[in-house]
GROMACS .gro file of C-alpha atoms in nm:
model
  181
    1UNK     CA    1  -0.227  -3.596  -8.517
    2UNK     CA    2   0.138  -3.492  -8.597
    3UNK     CA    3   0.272  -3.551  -8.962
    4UNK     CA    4   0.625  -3.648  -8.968
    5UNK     CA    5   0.885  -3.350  -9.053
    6UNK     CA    6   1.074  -3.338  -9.352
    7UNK     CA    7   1.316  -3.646  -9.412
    8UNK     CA    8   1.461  -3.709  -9.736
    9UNK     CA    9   1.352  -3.945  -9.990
   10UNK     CA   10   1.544  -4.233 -10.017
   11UNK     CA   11   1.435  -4.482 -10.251
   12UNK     CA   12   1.413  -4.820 -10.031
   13UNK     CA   13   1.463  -4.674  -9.713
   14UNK     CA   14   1.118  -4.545  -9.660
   15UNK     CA   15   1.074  -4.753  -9.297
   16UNK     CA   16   1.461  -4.590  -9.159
   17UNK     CA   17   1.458  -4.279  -9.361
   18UNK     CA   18   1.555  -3.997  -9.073
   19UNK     CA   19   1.470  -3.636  -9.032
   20UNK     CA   20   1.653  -3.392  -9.202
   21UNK     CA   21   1.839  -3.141  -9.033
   22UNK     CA   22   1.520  -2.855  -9.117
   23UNK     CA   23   1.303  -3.201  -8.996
   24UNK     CA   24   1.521  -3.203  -8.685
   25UNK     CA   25   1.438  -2.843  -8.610
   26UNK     CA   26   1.076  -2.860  -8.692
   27UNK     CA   27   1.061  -3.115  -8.423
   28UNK     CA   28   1.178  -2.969  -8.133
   29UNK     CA   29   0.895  -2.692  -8.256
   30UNK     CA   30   0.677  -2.963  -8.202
   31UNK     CA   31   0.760  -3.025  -7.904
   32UNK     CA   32   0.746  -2.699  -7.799
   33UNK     CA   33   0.403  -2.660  -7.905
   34UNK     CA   34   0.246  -2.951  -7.750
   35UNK     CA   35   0.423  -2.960  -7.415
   36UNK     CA   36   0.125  -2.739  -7.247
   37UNK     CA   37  -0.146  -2.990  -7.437
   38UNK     CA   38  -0.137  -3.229  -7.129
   39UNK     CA   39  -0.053  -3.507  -7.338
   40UNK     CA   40  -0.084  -3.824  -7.193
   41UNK     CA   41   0.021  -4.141  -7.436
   42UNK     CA   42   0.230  -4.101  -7.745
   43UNK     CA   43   0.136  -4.357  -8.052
   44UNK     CA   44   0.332  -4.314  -8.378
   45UNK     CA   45   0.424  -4.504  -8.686
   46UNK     CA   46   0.654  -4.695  -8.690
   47UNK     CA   47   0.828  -4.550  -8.988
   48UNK     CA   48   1.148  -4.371  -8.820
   49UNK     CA   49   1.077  -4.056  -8.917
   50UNK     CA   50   0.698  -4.043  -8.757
   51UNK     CA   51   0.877  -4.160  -8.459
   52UNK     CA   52   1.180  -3.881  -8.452
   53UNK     CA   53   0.888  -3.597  -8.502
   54UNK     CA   54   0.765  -3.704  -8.157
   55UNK     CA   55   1.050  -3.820  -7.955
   56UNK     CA   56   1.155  -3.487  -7.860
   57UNK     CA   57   0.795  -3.427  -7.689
   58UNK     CA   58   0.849  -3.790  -7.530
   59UNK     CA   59   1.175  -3.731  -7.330
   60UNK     CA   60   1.069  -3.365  -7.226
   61UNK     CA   61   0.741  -3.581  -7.090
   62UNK     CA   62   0.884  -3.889  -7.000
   63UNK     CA   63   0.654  -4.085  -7.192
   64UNK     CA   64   0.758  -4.406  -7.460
   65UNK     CA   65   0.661  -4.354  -7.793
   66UNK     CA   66   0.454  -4.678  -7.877
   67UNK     CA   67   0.458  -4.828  -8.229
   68UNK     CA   68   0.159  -4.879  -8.399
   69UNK     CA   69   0.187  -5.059  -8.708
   70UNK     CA   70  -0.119  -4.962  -8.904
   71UNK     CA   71  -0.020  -4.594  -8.881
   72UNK     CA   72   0.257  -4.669  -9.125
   73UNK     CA   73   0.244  -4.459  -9.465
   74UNK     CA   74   0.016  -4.602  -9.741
   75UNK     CA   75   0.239  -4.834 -10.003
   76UNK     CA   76   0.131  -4.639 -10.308
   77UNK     CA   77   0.317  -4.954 -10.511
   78UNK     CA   78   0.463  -4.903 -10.844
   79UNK     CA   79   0.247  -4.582 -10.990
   80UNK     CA   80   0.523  -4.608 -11.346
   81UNK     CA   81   0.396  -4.332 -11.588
   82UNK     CA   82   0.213  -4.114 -11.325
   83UNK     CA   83   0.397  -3.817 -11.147
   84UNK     CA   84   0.351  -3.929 -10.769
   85UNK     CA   85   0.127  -3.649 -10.683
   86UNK     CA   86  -0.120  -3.786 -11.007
   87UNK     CA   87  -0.064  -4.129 -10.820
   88UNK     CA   88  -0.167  -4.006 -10.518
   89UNK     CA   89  -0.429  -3.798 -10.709
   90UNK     CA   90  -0.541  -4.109 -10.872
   91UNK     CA   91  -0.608  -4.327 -10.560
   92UNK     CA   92  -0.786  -4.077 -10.369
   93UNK     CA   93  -1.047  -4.009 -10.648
   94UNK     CA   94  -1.119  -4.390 -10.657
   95UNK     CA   95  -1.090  -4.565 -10.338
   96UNK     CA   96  -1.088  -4.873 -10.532
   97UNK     CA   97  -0.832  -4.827 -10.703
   98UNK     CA   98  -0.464  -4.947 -10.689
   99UNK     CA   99  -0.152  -4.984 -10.780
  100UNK     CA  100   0.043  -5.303 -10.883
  101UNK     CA  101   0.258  -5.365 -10.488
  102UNK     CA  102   0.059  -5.106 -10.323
  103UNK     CA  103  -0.286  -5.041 -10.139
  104UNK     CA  104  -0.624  -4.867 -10.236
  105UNK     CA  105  -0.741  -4.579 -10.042
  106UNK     CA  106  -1.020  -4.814  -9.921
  107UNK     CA  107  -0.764  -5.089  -9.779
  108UNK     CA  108  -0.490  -4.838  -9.635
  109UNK     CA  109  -0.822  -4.631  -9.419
  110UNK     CA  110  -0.982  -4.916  -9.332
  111UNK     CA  111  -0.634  -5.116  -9.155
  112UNK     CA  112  -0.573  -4.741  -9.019
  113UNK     CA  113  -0.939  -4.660  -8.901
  114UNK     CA  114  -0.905  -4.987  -8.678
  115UNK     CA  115  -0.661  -4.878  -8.492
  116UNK     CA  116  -0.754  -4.585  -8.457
  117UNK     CA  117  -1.110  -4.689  -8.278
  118UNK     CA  118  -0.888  -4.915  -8.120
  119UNK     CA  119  -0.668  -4.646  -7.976
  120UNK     CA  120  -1.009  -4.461  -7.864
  121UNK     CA  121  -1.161  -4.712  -7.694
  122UNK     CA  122  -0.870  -4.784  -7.511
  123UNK     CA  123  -0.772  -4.396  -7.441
  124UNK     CA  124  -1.088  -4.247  -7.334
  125UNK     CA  125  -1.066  -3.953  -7.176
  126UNK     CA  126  -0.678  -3.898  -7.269
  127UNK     CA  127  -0.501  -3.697  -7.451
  128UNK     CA  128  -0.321  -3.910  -7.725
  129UNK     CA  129  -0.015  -3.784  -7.963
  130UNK     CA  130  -0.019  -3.974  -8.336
  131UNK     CA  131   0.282  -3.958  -8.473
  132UNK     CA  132   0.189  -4.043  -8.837
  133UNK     CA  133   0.148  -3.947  -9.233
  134UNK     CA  134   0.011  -3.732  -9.435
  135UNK     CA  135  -0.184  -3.936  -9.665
  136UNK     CA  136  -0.308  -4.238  -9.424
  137UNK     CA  137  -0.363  -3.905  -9.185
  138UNK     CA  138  -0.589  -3.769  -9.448
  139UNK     CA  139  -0.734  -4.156  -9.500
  140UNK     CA  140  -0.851  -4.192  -9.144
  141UNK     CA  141  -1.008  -3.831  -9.082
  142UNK     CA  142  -1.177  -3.894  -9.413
  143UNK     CA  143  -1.343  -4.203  -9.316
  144UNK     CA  144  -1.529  -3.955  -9.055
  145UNK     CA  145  -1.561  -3.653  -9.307
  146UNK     CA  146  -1.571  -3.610  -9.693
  147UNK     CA  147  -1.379  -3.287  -9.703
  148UNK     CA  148  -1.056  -3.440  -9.595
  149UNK     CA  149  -0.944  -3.546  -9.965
  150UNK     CA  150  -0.639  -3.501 -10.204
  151UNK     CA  151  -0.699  -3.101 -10.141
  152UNK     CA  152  -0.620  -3.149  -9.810
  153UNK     CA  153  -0.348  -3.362  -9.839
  154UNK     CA  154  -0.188  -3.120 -10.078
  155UNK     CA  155  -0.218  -2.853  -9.870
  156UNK     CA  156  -0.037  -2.996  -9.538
  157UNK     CA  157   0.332  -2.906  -9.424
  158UNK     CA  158   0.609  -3.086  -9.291
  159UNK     CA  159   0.510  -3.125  -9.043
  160UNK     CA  160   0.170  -3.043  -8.969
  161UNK     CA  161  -0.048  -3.101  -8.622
  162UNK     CA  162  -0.396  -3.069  -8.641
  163UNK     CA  163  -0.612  -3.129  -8.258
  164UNK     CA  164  -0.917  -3.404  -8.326
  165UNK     CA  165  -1.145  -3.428  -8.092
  166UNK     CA  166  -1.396  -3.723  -8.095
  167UNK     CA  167  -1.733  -3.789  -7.895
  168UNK     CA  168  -1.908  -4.124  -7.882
  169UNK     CA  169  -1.719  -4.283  -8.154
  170UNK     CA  170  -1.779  -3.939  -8.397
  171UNK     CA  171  -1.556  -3.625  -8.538
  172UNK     CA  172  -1.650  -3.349  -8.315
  173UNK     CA  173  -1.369  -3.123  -8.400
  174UNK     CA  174  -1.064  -3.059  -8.582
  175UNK     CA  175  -0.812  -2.747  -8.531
  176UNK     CA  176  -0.469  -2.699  -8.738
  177UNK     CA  177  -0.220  -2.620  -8.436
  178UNK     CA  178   0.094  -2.575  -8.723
  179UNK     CA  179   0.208  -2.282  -8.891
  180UNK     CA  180   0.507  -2.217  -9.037
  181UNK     CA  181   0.771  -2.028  -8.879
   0.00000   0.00000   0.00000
């Protein structure tokens, strides 16, 4: 799983928002990282900036980046008088709950879980890049294990690439490749 680097926020723009120029850097780092993985398919978001994260690891490869729709960020909807991180705070304690426009924890991991077992069944045995989120990241390894909650989404970086591994259908492993330069 790769997070998207940093892109600015721009309030309507959150489908074409771009990297920033730190973003921009922090990709090719990517890249760098994961060009020894033996990567075979790259998936991402298809929220720009998911997809500039991994498209310098694409052309050094020669793979396409495929868009996957249900990797797109969670729509946290209109969260008026909470900060966004006691939005985001909010939804992850109750997976029930949302706000008005936007999606529960339960709806946003359950869309993304499904194609993610889709993307498993139909990569077995391959090594596959998912260019993604943080929070619908956090949604889908949660659905597997508890301790990825708001904690863990807190604590991620811009970008941030952790290795899963999965065996029949289960987490077997997870590994944080990122740190911070």
């Amino acid at each position: 799983f790769v997070r998207h680097a940093e892109s600015p926020f721009i309030e309507g723009k959150e489908r074409s928002r771009r990297l920033s120029a730190e973003g921009s850097l922090a990709a090719v780092r990517v890249k760098e990282l994961l060009l020894g993985e033996g990567i075979d398919v790259i998936l991402s978001s298809p929220y720009q900036r998911a997809k500039d994260t991994v498209q310098p690891l694409a052309d050094a490869l020669g793979l396409p980046v495929a868009e996957q729709e249900d990797l797109r960020e969670r729509n946290v909807g209109d969260f008026q008088g909470h900060s966004f991180l006691d939005a985001k705070k909010i939804l992850f304690q109750d997976p029930a709950t949302s706000f008005p426009g936007g999606e529960s924890s339960k709806t946003a991991q359950s869309r993304a879980v499904q194609v993610l077992e889709e993307i498993l069944n139909t990569h077995i045995g391959k090594r596959v890049v998912i260019g993604t989120h943080g929070d619908i990241m956090t949604l889908m390894l949660q659905h597997y294990d508890q301790r990825f909650d708001y904690q863990f989404w807190q604590g991620m970086t811009l970008p941030d690439i952790y290795r899963v591994e999965f065996e029949e259908g289960r987490l077997a492993n997870t590994a944080r490749l990122w740190s911070e330069q």
